[in-house]
JSON list of C-alpha atoms in Angstrom, two decimals:
[
{"chain": "R", "resi": 1, "resn": "UNK", "atom": "CA", "xyz": [70.85, 110.23, 144.12]},
{"chain": "R", "resi": 2, "resn": "UNK", "atom": "CA", "xyz": [69.52, 108.71, 140.98]},
{"chain": "R", "resi": 3, "resn": "UNK", "atom": "CA", "xyz": [70.98, 105.28, 140.28]},
{"chain": "R", "resi": 4, "resn": "UNK", "atom": "CA", "xyz": [70.89, 102.91, 137.32]},
{"chain": "R", "resi": 5, "resn": "UNK", "atom": "CA", "xyz": [73.15, 99.90, 137.59]},
{"chain": "R", "resi": 6, "resn": "UNK", "atom": "CA", "xyz": [74.09, 97.28, 135.08]},
{"chain": "R", "resi": 7, "resn": "UNK", "atom": "CA", "xyz": [75.21, 93.82, 136.05]},
{"chain": "R", "resi": 8, "resn": "UNK", "atom": "CA", "xyz": [78.51, 93.75, 134.16]},
{"chain": "R", "resi": 9, "resn": "UNK", "atom": "CA", "xyz": [80.89, 96.38, 132.79]},
{"chain": "R", "resi": 10, "resn": "UNK", "atom": "CA", "xyz": [82.60, 93.99, 130.43]},
{"chain": "R", "resi": 11, "resn": "UNK", "atom": "CA", "xyz": [81.51, 90.64, 129.13]},
{"chain": "R", "resi": 12, "resn": "UNK", "atom": "CA", "xyz": [83.01, 88.15, 126.73]},
{"chain": "R", "resi": 13, "resn": "UNK", "atom": "CA", "xyz": [80.82, 85.44, 125.19]},
{"chain": "R", "resi": 14, "resn": "UNK", "atom": "CA", "xyz": [81.06, 82.90, 122.35]},
{"chain": "R", "resi": 15, "resn": "UNK", "atom": "CA", "xyz": [78.86, 82.79, 119.27]},
{"chain": "R", "resi": 16, "resn": "UNK", "atom": "CA", "xyz": [75.65, 80.85, 120.06]},
{"chain": "R", "resi": 17, "resn": "UNK", "atom": "CA", "xyz": [75.65, 81.45, 123.79]},
{"chain": "R", "resi": 18, "resn": "UNK", "atom": "CA", "xyz": [72.63, 82.83, 125.50]},
{"chain": "R", "resi": 19, "resn": "UNK", "atom": "CA", "xyz": [73.46, 86.21, 127.12]},
{"chain": "R", "resi": 20, "resn": "UNK", "atom": "CA", "xyz": [71.65, 88.03, 129.91]},
{"chain": "R", "resi": 21, "resn": "UNK", "atom": "CA", "xyz": [72.20, 91.71, 130.57]},
{"chain": "R", "resi": 22, "resn": "UNK", "atom": "CA", "xyz": [70.58, 93.02, 133.70]},
{"chain": "R", "resi": 23, "resn": "UNK", "atom": "CA", "xyz": [69.61, 96.54, 134.63]},
{"chain": "R", "resi": 24, "resn": "UNK", "atom": "CA", "xyz": [68.26, 97.84, 137.91]},
{"chain": "R", "resi": 25, "resn": "UNK", "atom": "CA", "xyz": [67.04, 101.35, 138.78]},
{"chain": "R", "resi": 26, "resn": "UNK", "atom": "CA", "xyz": [66.16, 102.66, 142.20]},
{"chain": "R", "resi": 27, "resn": "UNK", "atom": "CA", "xyz": [64.02, 105.65, 141.19]},
{"chain": "R", "resi": 28, "resn": "UNK", "atom": "CA", "xyz": [60.63, 103.96, 140.86]},
{"chain": "R", "resi": 29, "resn": "UNK", "atom": "CA", "xyz": [60.58, 104.97, 137.16]},
{"chain": "R", "resi": 30, "resn": "UNK", "atom": "CA", "xyz": [57.95, 103.62, 134.90]},
{"chain": "R", "resi": 31, "resn": "UNK", "atom": "CA", "xyz": [59.93, 103.61, 131.65]},
{"chain": "R", "resi": 32, "resn": "UNK", "atom": "CA", "xyz": [63.09, 101.58, 131.04]},
{"chain": "R", "resi": 33, "resn": "UNK", "atom": "CA", "xyz": [65.11, 101.27, 127.86]},
{"chain": "R", "resi": 34, "resn": "UNK", "atom": "CA", "xyz": [67.85, 99.29, 126.26]},
{"chain": "R", "resi": 35, "resn": "UNK", "atom": "CA", "xyz": [70.11, 100.80, 123.62]},
{"chain": "R", "resi": 36, "resn": "UNK", "atom": "CA", "xyz": [73.22, 99.76, 121.84]},
{"chain": "R", "resi": 37, "resn": "UNK", "atom": "CA", "xyz": [75.93, 102.22, 121.05]},
{"chain": "R", "resi": 38, "resn": "UNK", "atom": "CA", "xyz": [78.25, 101.76, 118.09]},
{"chain": "R", "resi": 39, "resn": "UNK", "atom": "CA", "xyz": [80.83, 104.25, 116.75]},
{"chain": "R", "resi": 40, "resn": "UNK", "atom": "CA", "xyz": [79.30, 106.66, 114.23]},
{"chain": "R", "resi": 41, "resn": "UNK", "atom": "CA", "xyz": [75.76, 105.39, 114.80]},
{"chain": "R", "resi": 42, "resn": "UNK", "atom": "CA", "xyz": [74.95, 107.00, 118.10]},
{"chain": "R", "resi": 43, "resn": "UNK", "atom": "CA", "xyz": [72.42, 105.23, 120.26]},
{"chain": "R", "resi": 44, "resn": "UNK", "atom": "CA", "xyz": [69.90, 102.94, 118.75]},
{"chain": "R", "resi": 45, "resn": "UNK", "atom": "CA", "xyz": [66.87, 101.75, 120.79]},
{"chain": "R", "resi": 46, "resn": "UNK", "atom": "CA", "xyz": [66.48, 98.01, 121.03]},
{"chain": "R", "resi": 47, "resn": "UNK", "atom": "CA", "xyz": [63.46, 97.68, 123.30]},
{"chain": "R", "resi": 48, "resn": "UNK", "atom": "CA", "xyz": [61.72, 99.63, 125.91]},
{"chain": "R", "resi": 49, "resn": "UNK", "atom": "CA", "xyz": [59.15, 99.01, 128.63]},
{"chain": "R", "resi": 50, "resn": "UNK", "atom": "CA", "xyz": [56.66, 101.38, 130.11]},
{"chain": "R", "resi": 51, "resn": "UNK", "atom": "CA", "xyz": [55.24, 99.14, 132.81]},
{"chain": "R", "resi": 52, "resn": "UNK", "atom": "CA", "xyz": [55.89, 95.77, 134.43]},
{"chain": "R", "resi": 53, "resn": "UNK", "atom": "CA", "xyz": [55.45, 92.92, 131.92]},
{"chain": "R", "resi": 54, "resn": "UNK", "atom": "CA", "xyz": [54.95, 95.47, 129.15]},
{"chain": "R", "resi": 55, "resn": "UNK", "atom": "CA", "xyz": [57.45, 95.86, 126.32]},
{"chain": "R", "resi": 56, "resn": "UNK", "atom": "CA", "xyz": [57.69, 97.48, 122.97]},
{"chain": "R", "resi": 57, "resn": "UNK", "atom": "CA", "xyz": [60.15, 97.03, 120.09]},
{"chain": "R", "resi": 58, "resn": "UNK", "atom": "CA", "xyz": [62.51, 99.78, 119.33]},
{"chain": "R", "resi": 59, "resn": "UNK", "atom": "CA", "xyz": [64.37, 100.32, 116.07]},
{"chain": "R", "resi": 60, "resn": "UNK", "atom": "CA", "xyz": [66.61, 97.26, 116.14]},
{"chain": "R", "resi": 61, "resn": "UNK", "atom": "CA", "xyz": [64.91, 94.45, 118.09]},
{"chain": "R", "resi": 62, "resn": "UNK", "atom": "CA", "xyz": [66.05, 91.56, 115.87]},
{"chain": "R", "resi": 63, "resn": "UNK", "atom": "CA", "xyz": [68.11, 89.01, 117.78]},
{"chain": "R", "resi": 64, "resn": "UNK", "atom": "CA", "xyz": [67.02, 90.41, 121.21]},
{"chain": "R", "resi": 65, "resn": "UNK", "atom": "CA", "xyz": [64.31, 89.88, 123.71]},
{"chain": "R", "resi": 66, "resn": "UNK", "atom": "CA", "xyz": [63.58, 91.55, 127.04]},
{"chain": "R", "resi": 67, "resn": "UNK", "atom": "CA", "xyz": [61.91, 90.77, 130.33]},
{"chain": "R", "resi": 68, "resn": "UNK", "atom": "CA", "xyz": [60.41, 93.11, 132.99]},
{"chain": "R", "resi": 69, "resn": "UNK", "atom": "CA", "xyz": [59.05, 91.09, 135.89]},
{"chain": "R", "resi": 70, "resn": "UNK", "atom": "CA", "xyz": [59.55, 93.80, 138.44]},
{"chain": "R", "resi": 71, "resn": "UNK", "atom": "CA", "xyz": [59.39, 97.54, 138.08]},
{"chain": "R", "resi": 72, "resn": "UNK", "atom": "CA", "xyz": [62.96, 98.13, 138.97]},
{"chain": "R", "resi": 73, "resn": "UNK", "atom": "CA", "xyz": [64.52, 95.52, 136.76]},
{"chain": "R", "resi": 74, "resn": "UNK", "atom": "CA", "xyz": [64.77, 95.25, 132.98]},
{"chain": "R", "resi": 75, "resn": "UNK", "atom": "CA", "xyz": [66.69, 92.44, 131.37]},
{"chain": "R", "resi": 76, "resn": "UNK", "atom": "CA", "xyz": [68.04, 92.21, 127.83]},
{"chain": "R", "resi": 77, "resn": "UNK", "atom": "CA", "xyz": [68.48, 88.73, 126.42]},
{"chain": "R", "resi": 78, "resn": "UNK", "atom": "CA", "xyz": [70.50, 87.65, 123.41]},
{"chain": "R", "resi": 79, "resn": "UNK", "atom": "CA", "xyz": [69.06, 84.22, 122.62]},
{"chain": "R", "resi": 80, "resn": "UNK", "atom": "CA", "xyz": [72.01, 83.15, 120.52]},
{"chain": "R", "resi": 81, "resn": "UNK", "atom": "CA", "xyz": [74.82, 85.63, 120.50]},
{"chain": "R", "resi": 82, "resn": "UNK", "atom": "CA", "xyz": [76.44, 86.50, 117.21]},
{"chain": "R", "resi": 83, "resn": "UNK", "atom": "CA", "xyz": [79.56, 88.53, 116.40]},
{"chain": "R", "resi": 84, "resn": "UNK", "atom": "CA", "xyz": [77.56, 91.42, 115.05]},
{"chain": "R", "resi": 85, "resn": "UNK", "atom": "CA", "xyz": [76.10, 91.88, 118.49]},
{"chain": "R", "resi": 86, "resn": "UNK", "atom": "CA", "xyz": [79.49, 92.97, 119.75]},
{"chain": "R", "resi": 87, "resn": "UNK", "atom": "CA", "xyz": [78.74, 96.43, 121.09]},
{"chain": "R", "resi": 88, "resn": "UNK", "atom": "CA", "xyz": [78.25, 98.70, 124.06]},
{"chain": "R", "resi": 89, "resn": "UNK", "atom": "CA", "xyz": [74.85, 98.26, 125.69]},
{"chain": "R", "resi": 90, "resn": "UNK", "atom": "CA", "xyz": [73.30, 101.00, 127.68]},
{"chain": "R", "resi": 91, "resn": "UNK", "atom": "CA", "xyz": [70.30, 100.85, 129.92]},
{"chain": "R", "resi": 92, "resn": "UNK", "atom": "CA", "xyz": [68.22, 103.90, 130.89]},
{"chain": "R", "resi": 93, "resn": "UNK", "atom": "CA", "xyz": [65.12, 104.80, 132.84]},
{"chain": "R", "resi": 94, "resn": "UNK", "atom": "CA", "xyz": [62.73, 107.67, 132.97]},
{"chain": "R", "resi": 95, "resn": "UNK", "atom": "CA", "xyz": [59.55, 108.85, 134.64]},
{"chain": "R", "resi": 96, "resn": "UNK", "atom": "CA", "xyz": [56.32, 108.88, 132.67]},
{"chain": "R", "resi": 97, "resn": "UNK", "atom": "CA", "xyz": [56.47, 109.87, 129.07]},
{"chain": "R", "resi": 98, "resn": "UNK", "atom": "CA", "xyz": [59.26, 109.96, 126.48]},
{"chain": "R", "resi": 99, "resn": "UNK", "atom": "CA", "xyz": [60.02, 113.69, 126.99]},
{"chain": "R", "resi": 100, "resn": "UNK", "atom": "CA", "xyz": [61.26, 113.08, 130.47]},
{"chain": "R", "resi": 101, "resn": "UNK", "atom": "CA", "xyz": [65.00, 113.01, 131.11]},
{"chain": "R", "resi": 102, "resn": "UNK", "atom": "CA", "xyz": [66.57, 109.59, 130.78]},
{"chain": "R", "resi": 103, "resn": "UNK", "atom": "CA", "xyz": [68.98, 108.26, 133.38]},
{"chain": "R", "resi": 104, "resn": "UNK", "atom": "CA", "xyz": [71.66, 105.97, 132.04]},
{"chain": "R", "resi": 105, "resn": "UNK", "atom": "CA", "xyz": [73.62, 103.16, 133.59]},
{"chain": "R", "resi": 106, "resn": "UNK", "atom": "CA", "xyz": [77.42, 102.90, 132.97]},
{"chain": "R", "resi": 107, "resn": "UNK", "atom": "CA", "xyz": [77.05, 100.47, 130.07]},
{"chain": "R", "resi": 108, "resn": "UNK", "atom": "CA", "xyz": [78.10, 96.89, 129.40]},
{"chain": "R", "resi": 109, "resn": "UNK", "atom": "CA", "xyz": [80.81, 96.28, 126.73]},
{"chain": "R", "resi": 110, "resn": "UNK", "atom": "CA", "xyz": [80.07, 92.97, 125.15]},
{"chain": "R", "resi": 111, "resn": "UNK", "atom": "CA", "xyz": [82.40, 91.07, 123.00]},
{"chain": "R", "resi": 112, "resn": "UNK", "atom": "CA", "xyz": [81.13, 88.11, 121.12]},
{"chain": "R", "resi": 113, "resn": "UNK", "atom": "CA", "xyz": [83.84, 85.79, 119.76]},
{"chain": "X", "resi": 1, "resn": "UNK", "atom": "CA", "xyz": [59.88, 111.69, 110.13]},
{"chain": "X", "resi": 2, "resn": "UNK", "atom": "CA", "xyz": [61.81, 113.25, 112.93]},
{"chain": "X", "resi": 3, "resn": "UNK", "atom": "CA", "xyz": [65.61, 113.23, 112.87]},
{"chain": "X", "resi": 4, "resn": "UNK", "atom": "CA", "xyz": [68.64, 114.85, 114.35]},
{"chain": "X", "resi": 5, "resn": "UNK", "atom": "CA", "xyz": [71.98, 115.75, 112.68]},
{"chain": "X", "resi": 6, "resn": "UNK", "atom": "CA", "xyz": [75.19, 116.51, 114.45]},
{"chain": "X", "resi": 7, "resn": "UNK", "atom": "CA", "xyz": [77.68, 118.20, 112.21]},
{"chain": "X", "resi": 8, "resn": "UNK", "atom": "CA", "xyz": [81.16, 116.92, 112.86]},
{"chain": "X", "resi": 9, "resn": "UNK", "atom": "CA", "xyz": [81.87, 113.61, 114.45]},
{"chain": "X", "resi": 10, "resn": "UNK", "atom": "CA", "xyz": [85.02, 115.05, 116.07]},
{"chain": "X", "resi": 11, "resn": "UNK", "atom": "CA", "xyz": [85.78, 118.57, 117.28]},
{"chain": "X", "resi": 12, "resn": "UNK", "atom": "CA", "xyz": [89.07, 119.71, 118.70]},
{"chain": "X", "resi": 13, "resn": "UNK", "atom": "CA", "xyz": [89.58, 122.99, 120.50]},
{"chain": "X", "resi": 14, "resn": "UNK", "atom": "CA", "xyz": [92.32, 124.49, 122.68]},
{"chain": "X", "resi": 15, "resn": "UNK", "atom": "CA", "xyz": [91.87, 124.85, 126.37]},
{"chain": "X", "resi": 16, "resn": "UNK", "atom": "CA", "xyz": [90.21, 128.23, 127.01]},
{"chain": "X", "resi": 17, "resn": "UNK", "atom": "CA", "xyz": [88.71, 128.47, 123.51]},
{"chain": "X", "resi": 18, "resn": "UNK", "atom": "CA", "xyz": [85.04, 128.61, 122.64]},
{"chain": "X", "resi": 19, "resn": "UNK", "atom": "CA", "xyz": [83.26, 125.29, 122.26]},
{"chain": "X", "resi": 20, "resn": "UNK", "atom": "CA", "xyz": [80.60, 125.06, 119.56]},
{"chain": "X", "resi": 21, "resn": "UNK", "atom": "CA", "xyz": [78.87, 121.75, 118.84]},
{"chain": "X", "resi": 22, "resn": "UNK", "atom": "CA", "xyz": [76.31, 121.82, 116.10]},
{"chain": "X", "resi": 23, "resn": "UNK", "atom": "CA", "xyz": [72.90, 120.15, 116.15]},
{"chain": "X", "resi": 24, "resn": "UNK", "atom": "CA", "xyz": [70.08, 120.46, 113.60]},
{"chain": "X", "resi": 25, "resn": "UNK", "atom": "CA", "xyz": [66.73, 118.64, 113.86]},
{"chain": "X", "resi": 26, "resn": "UNK", "atom": "CA", "xyz": [63.72, 118.04, 111.78]},
{"chain": "X", "resi": 27, "resn": "UNK", "atom": "CA", "xyz": [60.36, 117.87, 113.41]},
{"chain": "X", "resi": 28, "resn": "UNK", "atom": "CA", "xyz": [56.80, 118.70, 112.33]},
{"chain": "X", "resi": 29, "resn": "UNK", "atom": "CA", "xyz": [55.93, 120.21, 115.65]},
{"chain": "X", "resi": 30, "resn": "UNK", "atom": "CA", "xyz": [58.01, 122.13, 118.29]},
{"chain": "X", "resi": 31, "resn": "UNK", "atom": "CA", "xyz": [60.05, 119.44, 119.91]},
{"chain": "X", "resi": 32, "resn": "UNK", "atom": "CA", "xyz": [61.74, 118.81, 123.13]},
{"chain": "X", "resi": 33, "resn": "UNK", "atom": "CA", "xyz": [65.52, 118.91, 122.64]},
{"chain": "X", "resi": 34, "resn": "UNK", "atom": "CA", "xyz": [68.31, 117.51, 124.76]},
{"chain": "X", "resi": 35, "resn": "UNK", "atom": "CA", "xyz": [72.02, 117.51, 124.99]},
{"chain": "X", "resi": 36, "resn": "UNK", "atom": "CA", "xyz": [73.62, 114.56, 126.78]},
{"chain": "X", "resi": 37, "resn": "UNK", "atom": "CA", "xyz": [77.27, 114.08, 127.60]},
{"chain": "X", "resi": 38, "resn": "UNK", "atom": "CA", "xyz": [79.19, 110.77, 127.94]},
{"chain": "X", "resi": 39, "resn": "UNK", "atom": "CA", "xyz": [82.51, 110.84, 129.71]},
{"chain": "X", "resi": 40, "resn": "UNK", "atom": "CA", "xyz": [84.94, 108.00, 129.03]},
{"chain": "X", "resi": 41, "resn": "UNK", "atom": "CA", "xyz": [83.71, 104.66, 130.23]},
{"chain": "X", "resi": 42, "resn": "UNK", "atom": "CA", "xyz": [80.46, 106.10, 131.63]},
{"chain": "X", "resi": 43, "resn": "UNK", "atom": "CA", "xyz": [76.85, 106.21, 130.64]},
{"chain": "X", "resi": 44, "resn": "UNK", "atom": "CA", "xyz": [75.15, 109.37, 129.34]},
{"chain": "X", "resi": 45, "resn": "UNK", "atom": "CA", "xyz": [74.12, 112.16, 131.59]},
{"chain": "X", "resi": 46, "resn": "UNK", "atom": "CA", "xyz": [71.79, 115.15, 130.86]},
{"chain": "X", "resi": 47, "resn": "UNK", "atom": "CA", "xyz": [73.60, 118.41, 130.13]},
{"chain": "X", "resi": 48, "resn": "UNK", "atom": "CA", "xyz": [70.52, 120.47, 129.34]},
{"chain": "X", "resi": 49, "resn": "UNK", "atom": "CA", "xyz": [66.94, 120.25, 128.03]},
{"chain": "X", "resi": 50, "resn": "UNK", "atom": "CA", "xyz": [64.73, 122.60, 125.97]},
{"chain": "X", "resi": 51, "resn": "UNK", "atom": "CA", "xyz": [61.01, 122.44, 126.77]},
{"chain": "X", "resi": 52, "resn": "UNK", "atom": "CA", "xyz": [59.76, 125.58, 125.05]},
{"chain": "X", "resi": 53, "resn": "UNK", "atom": "CA", "xyz": [59.96, 127.72, 128.20]},
{"chain": "X", "resi": 54, "resn": "UNK", "atom": "CA", "xyz": [62.93, 129.81, 127.07]},
{"chain": "X", "resi": 55, "resn": "UNK", "atom": "CA", "xyz": [65.00, 129.65, 123.85]},
{"chain": "X", "resi": 56, "resn": "UNK", "atom": "CA", "xyz": [68.32, 130.00, 125.66]},
{"chain": "X", "resi": 57, "resn": "UNK", "atom": "CA", "xyz": [68.87, 127.04, 128.02]},
{"chain": "X", "resi": 58, "resn": "UNK", "atom": "CA", "xyz": [71.63, 126.86, 130.55]},
{"chain": "X", "resi": 59, "resn": "UNK", "atom": "CA", "xyz": [73.06, 123.53, 131.62]},
{"chain": "X", "resi": 60, "resn": "UNK", "atom": "CA", "xyz": [75.58, 122.04, 133.91]},
{"chain": "X", "resi": 61, "resn": "UNK", "atom": "CA", "xyz": [79.36, 122.78, 133.68]},
{"chain": "X", "resi": 62, "resn": "UNK", "atom": "CA", "xyz": [78.88, 126.14, 132.01]},
{"chain": "X", "resi": 63, "resn": "UNK", "atom": "CA", "xyz": [77.31, 124.82, 128.88]},
{"chain": "X", "resi": 64, "resn": "UNK", "atom": "CA", "xyz": [74.29, 126.40, 127.22]},
{"chain": "X", "resi": 65, "resn": "UNK", "atom": "CA", "xyz": [72.29, 125.95, 124.02]},
{"chain": "X", "resi": 66, "resn": "UNK", "atom": "CA", "xyz": [69.97, 128.15, 122.02]},
{"chain": "X", "resi": 67, "resn": "UNK", "atom": "CA", "xyz": [66.85, 126.98, 120.31]},
{"chain": "X", "resi": 68, "resn": "UNK", "atom": "CA", "xyz": [66.43, 128.62, 116.91]},
{"chain": "X", "resi": 69, "resn": "UNK", "atom": "CA", "xyz": [63.21, 127.63, 115.20]},
{"chain": "X", "resi": 70, "resn": "UNK", "atom": "CA", "xyz": [63.98, 129.43, 111.96]},
{"chain": "X", "resi": 71, "resn": "UNK", "atom": "CA", "xyz": [67.24, 127.46, 111.58]},
{"chain": "X", "resi": 72, "resn": "UNK", "atom": "CA", "xyz": [65.90, 124.25, 113.24]},
{"chain": "X", "resi": 73, "resn": "UNK", "atom": "CA", "xyz": [69.06, 124.26, 115.30]},
{"chain": "X", "resi": 74, "resn": "UNK", "atom": "CA", "xyz": [70.01, 123.64, 118.89]},
{"chain": "X", "resi": 75, "resn": "UNK", "atom": "CA", "xyz": [73.78, 124.24, 119.03]},
{"chain": "X", "resi": 76, "resn": "UNK", "atom": "CA", "xyz": [75.71, 123.70, 122.22]},
{"chain": "X", "resi": 77, "resn": "UNK", "atom": "CA", "xyz": [78.25, 126.29, 123.34]},
{"chain": "X", "resi": 78, "resn": "UNK", "atom": "CA", "xyz": [80.69, 126.93, 126.15]},
{"chain": "X", "resi": 79, "resn": "UNK", "atom": "CA", "xyz": [82.70, 130.14, 126.30]},
{"chain": "X", "resi": 80, "resn": "UNK", "atom": "CA", "xyz": [85.90, 128.66, 127.63]},
{"chain": "X", "resi": 81, "resn": "UNK", "atom": "CA", "xyz": [86.89, 124.96, 127.21]},
{"chain": "X", "resi": 82, "resn": "UNK", "atom": "CA", "xyz": [88.38, 123.02, 130.11]},
{"chain": "X", "resi": 83, "resn": "UNK", "atom": "CA", "xyz": [90.36, 119.78, 129.85]},
{"chain": "X", "resi": 84, "resn": "UNK", "atom": "CA", "xyz": [87.53, 118.02, 131.83]},
{"chain": "X", "resi": 85, "resn": "UNK", "atom": "CA", "xyz": [85.07, 118.80, 128.93]},
{"chain": "X", "resi": 86, "resn": "UNK", "atom": "CA", "xyz": [86.65, 116.08, 126.78]},
{"chain": "X", "resi": 87, "resn": "UNK", "atom": "CA", "xyz": [83.78, 113.65, 126.14]},
{"chain": "X", "resi": 88, "resn": "UNK", "atom": "CA", "xyz": [81.25, 112.60, 123.63]},
{"chain": "X", "resi": 89, "resn": "UNK", "atom": "CA", "xyz": [78.19, 114.82, 123.22]},
{"chain": "X", "resi": 90, "resn": "UNK", "atom": "CA", "xyz": [74.79, 113.68, 121.98]},
{"chain": "X", "resi": 91, "resn": "UNK", "atom": "CA", "xyz": [71.95, 115.86, 120.72]},
{"chain": "X", "resi": 92, "resn": "UNK", "atom": "CA", "xyz": [68.51, 114.28, 120.93]},
{"chain": "X", "resi": 93, "resn": "UNK", "atom": "CA", "xyz": [65.02, 115.25, 119.83]},
{"chain": "X", "resi": 94, "resn": "UNK", "atom": "CA", "xyz": [61.51, 114.27, 120.93]},
{"chain": "X", "resi": 95, "resn": "UNK", "atom": "CA", "xyz": [58.60, 115.85, 119.22]},
{"chain": "X", "resi": 96, "resn": "UNK", "atom": "CA", "xyz": [55.89, 114.51, 121.50]},
{"chain": "X", "resi": 97, "resn": "UNK", "atom": "CA", "xyz": [55.36, 112.61, 124.76]},
{"chain": "X", "resi": 98, "resn": "UNK", "atom": "CA", "xyz": [54.14, 109.67, 122.79]},
{"chain": "X", "resi": 99, "resn": "UNK", "atom": "CA", "xyz": [57.18, 109.41, 120.53]},
{"chain": "X", "resi": 100, "resn": "UNK", "atom": "CA", "xyz": [60.51, 107.83, 121.20]},
{"chain": "X", "resi": 101, "resn": "UNK", "atom": "CA", "xyz": [63.50, 110.06, 121.73]},
{"chain": "X", "resi": 102, "resn": "UNK", "atom": "CA", "xyz": [65.90, 110.15, 118.73]},
{"chain": "X", "resi": 103, "resn": "UNK", "atom": "CA", "xyz": [69.67, 110.53, 119.31]},
{"chain": "X", "resi": 104, "resn": "UNK", "atom": "CA", "xyz": [72.19, 112.00, 117.01]},
{"chain": "X", "resi": 105, "resn": "UNK", "atom": "CA", "xyz": [75.34, 110.14, 116.05]},
{"chain": "X", "resi": 106, "resn": "UNK", "atom": "CA", "xyz": [77.45, 112.08, 118.61]},
{"chain": "X", "resi": 107, "resn": "UNK", "atom": "CA", "xyz": [80.37, 114.47, 118.51]},
{"chain": "X", "resi": 108, "resn": "UNK", "atom": "CA", "xyz": [83.57, 113.70, 120.24]},
{"chain": "X", "resi": 109, "resn": "UNK", "atom": "CA", "xyz": [85.14, 116.80, 121.84]},
{"chain": "X", "resi": 110, "resn": "UNK", "atom": "CA", "xyz": [88.91, 116.81, 122.35]},
{"chain": "X", "resi": 111, "resn": "UNK", "atom": "CA", "xyz": [90.67, 119.61, 124.29]},
{"chain": "X", "resi": 112, "resn": "UNK", "atom": "CA", "xyz": [94.27, 120.57, 123.37]},
{"chain": "X", "resi": 113, "resn": "UNK", "atom": "CA", "xyz": [96.48, 121.78, 126.23]}
]
């Protein structure tokens, strides 16, 4: 069974803290994605990676960075958390190209105080 | 530019009634189209996917969607709503394998007993 796991379901951080969100997939997928989900805005792509050590900016990369050192793991980093980064963060993975089905993790709800 | 519009951020139907969730897209080429569902406190999962093989696509849990090129629509339907269908539904479009998938803003479906 396909599985994408995220390190935390809920996280509370303070403004200015460095935050790491981890995502692991066990399907040997090439592509991995980080989205943020906000009410009325749907899913917005932050970054994606199509191979180990490769990354590309999505639609809203400002304030975020990513790391993909191993194929199964894709990390999202908030270098200095701000209150406007309070959101639900969803990780996904897929085979090959962008028209393949994406498989999502359960999400991490981040609150920045 | 490609986009996807979901009409109605919230739809409420009675149990046993027809479910109709609307999605319109804009794309310069025949796209791949997706419907994803997000149950409370979970990530998204694929309901169904249009890949140009057949205009009527059947998905999981009794849902189906019809691709209508002339109307640039891909509406999601289910003949008889069940309480377990209460969730948020996202339409998504991808015009090519090299393009990123674009998600709509979502429609929350509520089911009245």
